Amino acid sequence: MSKDFVSGPAEHIDALRSEMMHRGLDAFILPRFDAHQGEYIAPHDRRLAYITGFTGSAGMAIVTQNIVAVFVDGRYRLQLVNECAGTLFAHHHLFDDPPELWLGKIADQGWRVGYDPMHVPPAWFDRFKAACDLIKAQLIAQPDNPVDAVWPDQPAPPAALVEEFPLQFAGKNCSLKCNELLAHLKQSQADFIVDTQPDNIAWFLNVRGGDVDFNPMPHSFLLVSRAGRITWFVNAEKLRDFDQSSLPENVEILPQEAFLSTLGVRILPGQKVLIDPHFTPVAVRQTIEKVGAHPAPELGYLTLTKAKKNPSEIEGLRACHIEDGIAWTEFSAWLVQEVPLRAASGNPLSEREAEDKILEMRQARPGFLNESFNSISAAACNAAMCHYATTPDRNAQILPENPYLLDSGGQYETGTTDATRSFSFGQRPKGYDRAYTAVFKAFHALATLRFPKGTQGHHIDAICRRPLWDLGLDYDHGTGHGVGHRLSVHEHPQRIGKPTNVVDLTPAQVLSIEPGYYEAEQYGIRIENLFYIVLEQDGFMSFRNLTLIPIQTDMLIMDDLTVPEKTWLKSYNSEVARVLGPNLSERAQAWLLNQLD
């Protein structure tokens, strides 16, 4: 459980159940979402963690008077066991045992199931409503969140200052983006578009903020009319140092609290309003329907447009990956030297020290601002937890006989980075080299893939997994996710994974490629680079590398690699040495050259 909370889940659950009884609710749906359905949320919005103790970045709970069912995906299986132990909780897989089906099995006829309409997207609401209708239960929208009513020391809503994002980095001004959006509205024969994703709005208006950790964007909402009226719902205290003249004249600013009421006044009966069914609060759809207008679901226009990086954004990403690569290479050389020395001295290096060191290395690079997510610094069995995080009470030693994994990234003035490397310092657990070799082969298979127009992420996921599947191995997380341009390190809509994702992979999208393997209670392996998609002369597409970090070769079984795999690896590490070499210390240069042997 997070140390932010003084009391524990048992007391918090009891308080919520009392509040539910007061409201006449038999169950309450508690997603991890805030009003923007984002992955990263402010302390004010950590309701799921407050009630259950689960601190992962994805999940939800259904609270009844008898049980608290917590649903997570495979990345958080072990974390859920650790953070939600005991008879208070039932553990479920978010996809294998969907929460709406679980609710349909345990609810009785006439149950009143509460939900916060600002925290549930339409796609989720429709699934829960279908399940409730089958058993004649009711979904009851709550005028306020019942968790807030029982959270006495709930942090205040975020109010970080907004800043302008320079055009030299953005590559396109807001007026041009607005004209393109209005053209889309006209083509769609729509009267309005609503967007509630902070990264979309920050990209559209060329602003940045700091309302959530790691993601430089302000919480806000957006309403754009076909007539060209742009209404930005953002609280005034965030704009104290912001020059509003940097915005087009047709942008008006209203408080965030005025969002739903303004929709109810501006939108007229019969009008068509574009909304994203996966990321817009269902309260928006309900407001549109209440005035007699027509909500039109579509994958968000800004979501799709933002994902296709313009040349300035690509150039910025290239630049920050050089700086990030220098930091990573300096860290790698330091790590492989420090681990055995510190162990021999009787003062082993800790996971937190390594995490602090990569941050120190980044802070020495020009243009670095802050981390892009909480680094996963994990030794031995901790690396088997895909989203492990150190705490003052959980900070293992990194010993020579135990492999180590670091997943870490940075926000720079010109872009966002995210990479993972696995390290070995000598003797390794049985099976590690075999698995590491398979992970590299999986990484290579996708990194070198050519694919035609119309390819979607789920179409190519198995190509990456094949080398692992051949050995009876697999990993329970996605193969790749989109990455923003000094925005969210996990950007929608492009992704690569097993679940169907009906979004075409297109030129200028940026994605990670990150296969892995995790042996419970022993070790974890992952190799991750960022790539952008390019269009080849023959009309096929391919991945172009951005990440410049050496791939450690000690753990590879070279006899299991094909000639193309060996050639690619040597070429990749050589390119890293060519680009970074002149800016590296002697120690880092020596370590890097060792990877070329």
PDB file of C-alpha atoms in Angstrom, residues 377-498:
ATOM      1  CA  SER A 377      15.203  -0.583 -11.443  1.00  0.00           C
ATOM      2  CA  ALA A 378      14.931  -4.277 -10.681  1.00  0.00           C
ATOM      3  CA  ALA A 379      17.422  -6.947  -9.649  1.00  0.00           C
ATOM      4  CA  ALA A 380      16.916 -10.723  -9.648  1.00  0.00           C
ATOM      5  CA  CYS A 381      13.321 -11.745  -8.857  1.00  0.00           C
ATOM      6  CA  ASN A 382      12.092  -8.142  -8.694  1.00  0.00           C
ATOM      7  CA  ALA A 383      12.640  -7.891 -12.448  1.00  0.00           C
ATOM      8  CA  ALA A 384       9.960 -10.558 -12.911  1.00  0.00           C
ATOM      9  CA  MET A 385       7.421  -7.870 -11.931  1.00  0.00           C
ATOM     10  CA  CYS A 386       6.976  -5.891 -15.128  1.00  0.00           C
ATOM     11  CA  HIS A 387       6.156  -2.619 -13.362  1.00  0.00           C
ATOM     12  CA  TYR A 388       8.223  -3.025 -10.205  1.00  0.00           C
ATOM     13  CA  ALA A 389       9.177   0.147  -8.353  1.00  0.00           C
ATOM     14  CA  THR A 390      11.603   0.687  -5.510  1.00  0.00           C
ATOM     15  CA  THR A 391      10.408   2.173  -2.232  1.00  0.00           C
ATOM     16  CA  PRO A 392      12.224   2.944   1.038  1.00  0.00           C
ATOM     17  CA  ASP A 393      11.096  -0.493   2.252  1.00  0.00           C
ATOM     18  CA  ARG A 394      11.666  -2.344  -1.034  1.00  0.00           C
ATOM     19  CA  ASN A 395      15.155  -1.756  -2.368  1.00  0.00           C
ATOM     20  CA  ALA A 396      17.083  -4.931  -3.144  1.00  0.00           C
ATOM     21  CA  GLN A 397      20.813  -5.359  -3.613  1.00  0.00           C
ATOM     22  CA  ILE A 398      22.287  -5.774  -7.094  1.00  0.00           C
ATOM     23  CA  LEU A 399      24.706  -8.685  -6.786  1.00  0.00           C
ATOM     24  CA  PRO A 400      27.120 -10.041  -9.421  1.00  0.00           C
ATOM     25  CA  GLU A 401      25.294 -13.361  -9.642  1.00  0.00           C
ATOM     26  CA  ASN A 402      21.896 -11.728 -10.221  1.00  0.00           C
ATOM     27  CA  PRO A 403      20.888 -10.146 -13.537  1.00  0.00           C
ATOM     28  CA  TYR A 404      19.457  -6.633 -13.456  1.00  0.00           C
ATOM     29  CA  LEU A 405      16.841  -4.812 -15.550  1.00  0.00           C
ATOM     30  CA  LEU A 406      16.411  -1.080 -16.018  1.00  0.00           C
ATOM     31  CA  ASP A 407      13.430   0.452 -17.814  1.00  0.00           C
ATOM     32  CA  SER A 408      13.852   4.224 -17.811  1.00  0.00           C
ATOM     33  CA  GLY A 409      13.118   7.325 -19.854  1.00  0.00           C
ATOM     34  CA  GLY A 410      13.381  11.088 -19.911  1.00  0.00           C
ATOM     35  CA  GLN A 411      11.520  14.205 -20.927  1.00  0.00           C
ATOM     36  CA  TYR A 412      13.785  16.587 -22.832  1.00  0.00           C
ATOM     37  CA  GLU A 413      13.094  19.991 -24.347  1.00  0.00           C
ATOM     38  CA  THR A 414      12.855  18.337 -27.754  1.00  0.00           C
ATOM     39  CA  GLY A 415      11.147  15.035 -27.026  1.00  0.00           C
ATOM     40  CA  THR A 416      10.500  11.946 -24.921  1.00  0.00           C
ATOM     41  CA  THR A 417      12.584   8.788 -24.452  1.00  0.00           C
ATOM     42  CA  ASP A 418      11.887   5.294 -23.135  1.00  0.00           C
ATOM     43  CA  ALA A 419      14.236   2.291 -23.205  1.00  0.00           C
ATOM     44  CA  THR A 420      14.959  -0.945 -21.385  1.00  0.00           C
ATOM     45  CA  ARG A 421      18.167  -2.909 -21.052  1.00  0.00           C
ATOM     46  CA  SER A 422      18.996  -6.123 -19.212  1.00  0.00           C
ATOM     47  CA  PHE A 423      22.427  -6.503 -17.616  1.00  0.00           C
ATOM     48  CA  SER A 424      24.584  -9.398 -16.461  1.00  0.00           C
ATOM     49  CA  PHE A 425      27.689  -9.245 -14.278  1.00  0.00           C
ATOM     50  CA  GLY A 426      28.977 -12.817 -14.444  1.00  0.00           C
ATOM     51  CA  GLN A 427      27.285 -16.056 -13.420  1.00  0.00           C
ATOM     52  CA  ARG A 428      23.627 -16.200 -14.405  1.00  0.00           C
ATOM     53  CA  PRO A 429      20.610 -18.341 -13.455  1.00  0.00           C
ATOM     54  CA  LYS A 430      19.974 -21.493 -15.424  1.00  0.00           C
ATOM     55  CA  GLY A 431      18.011 -20.725 -18.581  1.00  0.00           C
ATOM     56  CA  TYR A 432      18.758 -17.003 -18.541  1.00  0.00           C
ATOM     57  CA  ASP A 433      21.030 -16.953 -21.597  1.00  0.00           C
ATOM     58  CA  ARG A 434      18.579 -19.053 -23.593  1.00  0.00           C
ATOM     59  CA  ALA A 435      15.747 -16.652 -22.729  1.00  0.00           C
ATOM     60  CA  TYR A 436      17.854 -13.524 -23.307  1.00  0.00           C
ATOM     61  CA  THR A 437      18.849 -14.802 -26.726  1.00  0.00           C
ATOM     62  CA  ALA A 438      15.202 -15.456 -27.583  1.00  0.00           C
ATOM     63  CA  VAL A 439      14.239 -11.953 -26.439  1.00  0.00           C
ATOM     64  CA  PHE A 440      16.923 -10.450 -28.673  1.00  0.00           C
ATOM     65  CA  LYS A 441      15.780 -12.571 -31.620  1.00  0.00           C
ATOM     66  CA  ALA A 442      12.205 -11.389 -30.983  1.00  0.00           C
ATOM     67  CA  PHE A 443      13.362  -7.777 -30.850  1.00  0.00           C
ATOM     68  CA  HIS A 444      15.335  -8.168 -34.083  1.00  0.00           C
ATOM     69  CA  ALA A 445      12.436  -9.873 -35.857  1.00  0.00           C
ATOM     70  CA  LEU A 446      10.191  -6.847 -35.405  1.00  0.00           C
ATOM     71  CA  ALA A 447      12.862  -4.146 -35.658  1.00  0.00           C
ATOM     72  CA  THR A 448      13.764  -5.359 -39.156  1.00  0.00           C
ATOM     73  CA  LEU A 449      10.214  -6.073 -40.353  1.00  0.00           C
ATOM     74  CA  ARG A 450       8.793  -4.625 -43.566  1.00  0.00           C
ATOM     75  CA  PHE A 451       5.007  -4.427 -43.706  1.00  0.00           C
ATOM     76  CA  PRO A 452       2.350  -3.160 -46.131  1.00  0.00           C
ATOM     77  CA  LYS A 453      -0.196  -0.376 -45.878  1.00  0.00           C
ATOM     78  CA  GLY A 454      -3.177  -1.382 -43.728  1.00  0.00           C
ATOM     79  CA  THR A 455      -1.080  -3.302 -41.193  1.00  0.00           C
ATOM     80  CA  GLN A 456      -2.255  -2.970 -37.608  1.00  0.00           C
ATOM     81  CA  GLY A 457      -0.371  -3.713 -34.419  1.00  0.00           C
ATOM     82  CA  HIS A 458      -2.053  -7.018 -33.641  1.00  0.00           C
ATOM     83  CA  HIS A 459      -1.212  -8.248 -37.148  1.00  0.00           C
ATOM     84  CA  ILE A 460       2.535  -8.243 -36.407  1.00  0.00           C
ATOM     85  CA  ASP A 461       2.627  -9.046 -32.701  1.00  0.00           C
ATOM     86  CA  ALA A 462       3.115 -12.777 -33.263  1.00  0.00           C
ATOM     87  CA  ILE A 463       6.110 -12.117 -35.530  1.00  0.00           C
ATOM     88  CA  CYS A 464       7.886 -10.683 -32.522  1.00  0.00           C
ATOM     89  CA  ARG A 465       6.790 -13.435 -30.144  1.00  0.00           C
ATOM     90  CA  ARG A 466       7.689 -16.325 -32.461  1.00  0.00           C
ATOM     91  CA  PRO A 467      11.285 -16.826 -31.202  1.00  0.00           C
ATOM     92  CA  LEU A 468       9.950 -17.052 -27.651  1.00  0.00           C
ATOM     93  CA  TRP A 469       7.000 -19.239 -28.580  1.00  0.00           C
ATOM     94  CA  ASP A 470       9.393 -21.648 -30.281  1.00  0.00           C
ATOM     95  CA  LEU A 471      10.866 -22.278 -26.810  1.00  0.00           C
ATOM     96  CA  GLY A 472       7.507 -22.417 -25.027  1.00  0.00           C
ATOM     97  CA  LEU A 473       7.997 -18.914 -23.585  1.00  0.00           C
ATOM     98  CA  ASP A 474       5.858 -15.761 -23.702  1.00  0.00           C
ATOM     99  CA  TYR A 475       5.288 -12.410 -21.971  1.00  0.00           C
ATOM    100  CA  ASP A 476       2.051 -10.982 -20.615  1.00  0.00           C
ATOM    101  CA  HIS A 477       2.309  -7.394 -21.793  1.00  0.00           C
ATOM    102  CA  GLY A 478       2.171  -5.492 -25.044  1.00  0.00           C
ATOM    103  CA  THR A 479       4.984  -5.591 -27.566  1.00  0.00           C
ATOM    104  CA  GLY A 480       4.937  -1.874 -28.339  1.00  0.00           C
ATOM    105  CA  HIS A 481       3.225   1.384 -27.438  1.00  0.00           C
ATOM    106  CA  GLY A 482       3.093   4.836 -28.937  1.00  0.00           C
ATOM    107  CA  VAL A 483       5.281   7.604 -27.527  1.00  0.00           C
ATOM    108  CA  GLY A 484       4.501  11.314 -27.502  1.00  0.00           C
ATOM    109  CA  HIS A 485       6.633  14.306 -28.370  1.00  0.00           C
ATOM    110  CA  ARG A 486       7.462  15.769 -24.965  1.00  0.00           C
ATOM    111  CA  LEU A 487       4.097  14.441 -23.895  1.00  0.00           C
ATOM    112  CA  SER A 488       2.878  11.060 -22.698  1.00  0.00           C
ATOM    113  CA  VAL A 489       5.409   8.241 -22.813  1.00  0.00           C
ATOM    114  CA  HIS A 490       2.443   5.934 -23.471  1.00  0.00           C
ATOM    115  CA  GLU A 491       0.615   7.550 -26.369  1.00  0.00           C
ATOM    116  CA  HIS A 492      -2.523   6.348 -28.102  1.00  0.00           C
ATOM    117  CA  PRO A 493      -3.727   5.069 -30.479  1.00  0.00           C
ATOM    118  CA  GLN A 494      -0.863   3.092 -32.079  1.00  0.00           C
ATOM    119  CA  ARG A 495       0.270  -0.033 -30.265  1.00  0.00           C
ATOM    120  CA  ILE A 496       1.498  -3.563 -30.910  1.00  0.00           C
ATOM    121  CA  GLY A 497       0.081  -6.425 -28.885  1.00  0.00           C
ATOM    122  CA  LYS A 498      -2.198  -9.439 -28.843  1.00  0.00           C
TER     123      LYS A 498
END
